[in-house]
Coordinates of C-alpha atoms in Angstrom, one line a residue:
X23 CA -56.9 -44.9 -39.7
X24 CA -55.3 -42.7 -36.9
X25 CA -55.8 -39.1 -37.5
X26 CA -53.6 -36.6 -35.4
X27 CA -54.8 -32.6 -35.8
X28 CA -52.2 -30.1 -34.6
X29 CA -51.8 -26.5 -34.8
X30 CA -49.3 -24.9 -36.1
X31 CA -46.5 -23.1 -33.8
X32 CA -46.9 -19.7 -32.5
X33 CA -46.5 -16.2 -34.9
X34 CA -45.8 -13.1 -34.1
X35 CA -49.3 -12.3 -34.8
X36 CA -50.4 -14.7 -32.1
X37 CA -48.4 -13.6 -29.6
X38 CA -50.4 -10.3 -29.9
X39 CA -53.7 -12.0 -30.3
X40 CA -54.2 -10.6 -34.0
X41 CA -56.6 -12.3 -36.8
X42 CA -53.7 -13.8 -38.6
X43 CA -55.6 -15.5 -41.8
X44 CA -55.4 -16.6 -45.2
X45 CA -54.3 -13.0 -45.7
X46 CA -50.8 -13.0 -43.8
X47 CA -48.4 -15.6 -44.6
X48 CA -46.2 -15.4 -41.3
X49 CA -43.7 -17.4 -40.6
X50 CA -43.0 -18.8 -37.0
X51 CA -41.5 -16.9 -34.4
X52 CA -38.5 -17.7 -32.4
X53 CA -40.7 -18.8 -29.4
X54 CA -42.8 -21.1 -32.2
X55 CA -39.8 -22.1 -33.6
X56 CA -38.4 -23.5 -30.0
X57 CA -41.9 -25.0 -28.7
X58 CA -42.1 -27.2 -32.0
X59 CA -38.7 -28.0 -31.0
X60 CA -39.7 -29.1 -27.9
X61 CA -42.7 -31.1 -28.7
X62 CA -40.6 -33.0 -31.8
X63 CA -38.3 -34.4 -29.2
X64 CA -40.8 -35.1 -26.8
X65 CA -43.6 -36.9 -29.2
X66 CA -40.0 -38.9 -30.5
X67 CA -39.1 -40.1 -27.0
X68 CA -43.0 -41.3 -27.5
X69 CA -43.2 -42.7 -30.7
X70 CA -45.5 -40.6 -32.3
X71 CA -44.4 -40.5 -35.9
X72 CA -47.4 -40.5 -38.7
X73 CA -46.7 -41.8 -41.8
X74 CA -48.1 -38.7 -43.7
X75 CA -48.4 -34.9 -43.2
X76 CA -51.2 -33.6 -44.8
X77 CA -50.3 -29.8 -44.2
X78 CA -52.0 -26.1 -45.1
X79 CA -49.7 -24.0 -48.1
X80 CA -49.1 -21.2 -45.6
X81 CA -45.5 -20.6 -44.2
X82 CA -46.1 -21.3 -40.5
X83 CA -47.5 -24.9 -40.6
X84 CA -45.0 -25.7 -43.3
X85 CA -42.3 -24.5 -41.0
X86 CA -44.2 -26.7 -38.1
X87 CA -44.8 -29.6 -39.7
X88 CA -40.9 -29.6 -41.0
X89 CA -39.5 -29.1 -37.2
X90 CA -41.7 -31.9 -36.0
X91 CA -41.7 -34.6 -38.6
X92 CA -38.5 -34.0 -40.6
X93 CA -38.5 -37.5 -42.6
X94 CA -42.2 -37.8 -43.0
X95 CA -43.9 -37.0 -46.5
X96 CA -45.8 -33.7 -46.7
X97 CA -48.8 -33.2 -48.8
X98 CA -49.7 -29.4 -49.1
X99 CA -53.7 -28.9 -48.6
X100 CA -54.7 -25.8 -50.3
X101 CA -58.2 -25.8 -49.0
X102 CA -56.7 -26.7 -45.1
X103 CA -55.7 -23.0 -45.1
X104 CA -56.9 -20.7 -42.4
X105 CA -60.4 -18.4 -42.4
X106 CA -60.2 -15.2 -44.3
X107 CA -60.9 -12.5 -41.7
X108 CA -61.4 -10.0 -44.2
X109 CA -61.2 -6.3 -42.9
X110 CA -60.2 -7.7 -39.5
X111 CA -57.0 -9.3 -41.0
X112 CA -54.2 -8.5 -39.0
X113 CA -56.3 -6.4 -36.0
X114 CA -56.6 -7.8 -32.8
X115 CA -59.7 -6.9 -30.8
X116 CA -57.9 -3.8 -28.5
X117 CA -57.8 -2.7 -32.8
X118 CA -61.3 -3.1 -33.2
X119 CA -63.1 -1.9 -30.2
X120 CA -65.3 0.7 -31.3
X121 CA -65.6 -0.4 -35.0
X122 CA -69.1 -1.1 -35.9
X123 CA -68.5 -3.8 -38.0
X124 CA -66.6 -5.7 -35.2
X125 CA -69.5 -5.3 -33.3
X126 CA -71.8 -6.4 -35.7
X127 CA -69.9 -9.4 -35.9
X128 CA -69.4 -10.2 -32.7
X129 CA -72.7 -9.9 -31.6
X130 CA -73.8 -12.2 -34.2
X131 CA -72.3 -14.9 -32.3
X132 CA -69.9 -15.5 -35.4
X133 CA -72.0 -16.4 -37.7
X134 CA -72.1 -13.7 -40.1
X135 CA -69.5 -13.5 -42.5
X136 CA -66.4 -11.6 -41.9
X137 CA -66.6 -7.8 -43.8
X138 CA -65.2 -8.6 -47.6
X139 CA -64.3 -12.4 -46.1
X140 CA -65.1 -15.5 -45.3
X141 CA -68.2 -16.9 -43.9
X142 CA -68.2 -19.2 -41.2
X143 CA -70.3 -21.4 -42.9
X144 CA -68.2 -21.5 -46.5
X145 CA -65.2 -22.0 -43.8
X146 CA -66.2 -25.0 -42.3
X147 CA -67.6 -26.5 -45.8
X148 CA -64.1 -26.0 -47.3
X149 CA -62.3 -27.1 -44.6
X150 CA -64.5 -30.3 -44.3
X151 CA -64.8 -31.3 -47.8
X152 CA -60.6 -30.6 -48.5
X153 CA -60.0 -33.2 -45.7
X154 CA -62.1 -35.7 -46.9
X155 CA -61.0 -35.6 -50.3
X156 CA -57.8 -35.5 -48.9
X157 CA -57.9 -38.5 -47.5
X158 CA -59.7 -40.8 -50.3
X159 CA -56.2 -41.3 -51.7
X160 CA -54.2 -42.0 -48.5
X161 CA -53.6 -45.6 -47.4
X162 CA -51.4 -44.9 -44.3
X163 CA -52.5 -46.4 -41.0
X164 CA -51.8 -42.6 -39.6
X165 CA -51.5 -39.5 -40.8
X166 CA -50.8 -35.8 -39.2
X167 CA -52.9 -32.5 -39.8
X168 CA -50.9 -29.2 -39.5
X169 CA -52.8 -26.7 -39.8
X170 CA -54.8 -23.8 -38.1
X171 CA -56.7 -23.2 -35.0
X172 CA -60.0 -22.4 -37.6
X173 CA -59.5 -25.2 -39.4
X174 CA -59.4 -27.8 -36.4
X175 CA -62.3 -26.1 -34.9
X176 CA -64.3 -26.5 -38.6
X177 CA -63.5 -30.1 -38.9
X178 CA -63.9 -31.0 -35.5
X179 CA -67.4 -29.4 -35.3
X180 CA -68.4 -30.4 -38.4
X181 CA -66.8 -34.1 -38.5
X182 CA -66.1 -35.2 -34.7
X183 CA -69.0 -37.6 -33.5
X184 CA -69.8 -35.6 -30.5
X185 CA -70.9 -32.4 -32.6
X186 CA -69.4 -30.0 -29.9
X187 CA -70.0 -26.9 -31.3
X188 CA -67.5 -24.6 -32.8
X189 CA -66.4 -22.1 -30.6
X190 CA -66.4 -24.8 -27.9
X191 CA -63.4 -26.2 -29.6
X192 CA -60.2 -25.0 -27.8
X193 CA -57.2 -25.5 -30.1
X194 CA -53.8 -24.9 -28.2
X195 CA -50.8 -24.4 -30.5
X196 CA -48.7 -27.6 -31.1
X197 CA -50.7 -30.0 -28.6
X198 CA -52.0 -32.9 -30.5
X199 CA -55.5 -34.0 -31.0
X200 CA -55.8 -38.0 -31.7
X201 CA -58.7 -39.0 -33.4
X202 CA -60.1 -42.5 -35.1
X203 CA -61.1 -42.0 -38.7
X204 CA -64.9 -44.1 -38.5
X205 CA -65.7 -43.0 -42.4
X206 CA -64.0 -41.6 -45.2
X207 CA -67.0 -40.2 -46.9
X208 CA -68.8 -38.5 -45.8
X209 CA -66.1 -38.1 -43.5
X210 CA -66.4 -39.0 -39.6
X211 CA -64.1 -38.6 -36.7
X212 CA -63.7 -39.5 -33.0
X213 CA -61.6 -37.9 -30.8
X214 CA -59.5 -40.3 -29.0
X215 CA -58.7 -40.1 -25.0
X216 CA -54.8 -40.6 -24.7
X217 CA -51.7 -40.8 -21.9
X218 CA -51.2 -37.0 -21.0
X219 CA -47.6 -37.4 -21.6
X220 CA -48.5 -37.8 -25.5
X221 CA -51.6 -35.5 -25.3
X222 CA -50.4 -32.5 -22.8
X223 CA -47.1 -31.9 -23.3

């Protein structure tokens, strides 16, 4: 099995680098709405059509996944649903200089839990196990992941056969990782190396 992660379109709140979470339920803006636009008639010219969406509940990678695979069955993933940035929610880091807490966190390299949120750890086990049981019950040859930049990074980490560490991840909106599915359960992945005209634009 084929496996293609992607990232949902850009927000508003991305644009201005905010923690946009399980918290806010934003829909894509007009420049995410025309760079999905893009990339559907682009990965069309190249064939790249899974056979299944499996896709996070919140409103932008609905909207994504919609725009770039139109005729393609979705199955909502309620556990594939972003971090939960807790009393950073909506704050970008200009926000949070100077709050304690911020800098608690950020000096713990990420790993503590976010103030009344998520931990990284709980993240990454949610994320992880939702996939996997996700994908016990599909018998396509390839299926699509629209989700979130967190949730890539946790299942990539956690899953991909080269244990690159988390924050080494770097998830660009709407670019397409391809993977190989190597085991269902517990579930294993390797990232695949593909034409930049599929991978890069």
């Amino acid at each position: 099995m084929q496996l293609i992660l992607i990232r949902h379109s850009y927000t508003s709140g991305n644009l201005e680098h905010r923690y946009i979470g399980s918290r806010t339920d934003e829909p894509l803006c007009e420049k995410g709405i025309q760079i999905a636009k893009q990339k559907a008639a682009h990965w069309h010219e190249y064939g790249v059509q899974p056979e299944c969406v499996l896709v996070s509940p919140m409103r932008r990678c609905l909207e994504t996944a919609a725009i770039l695979f139109p005729a393609v069955k979705q199955v909502e993933v309620s556990s594939l649903r972003e971090c939960d940035f807790g009393v950073f929610e909506g704050k970008n880091y200009v926000e949070l200089n100077g709050d304690e807490a911020y800098q608690t966190w950020i000096d713990s390299a990420g790993t503590m839990p976010f103030p009344e949120g998520e931990s990284r750890d709980a993240f990454i086990d949610r994320c992880c196990k939702g996939l996997e049981h996700a994908l016990q019950s599909c018998i396509e040859t390839t299926v699509a992941v629209v989700a979130h930049g967190g949730t890539m990074m946790a299942i990539l980490s956690e899953c991909e056969e080269s244990a690159t560490p988390y924050f080494d991840w770097k998830i660009p909106h709407c670019v397409p990782i391809w993977c190989q599915v190597l085991e269902k359960k517990p579930l294993r992945i390797r990232k695949l190396l593909l034409p930049n005209c599929v991978l890069d634009k």
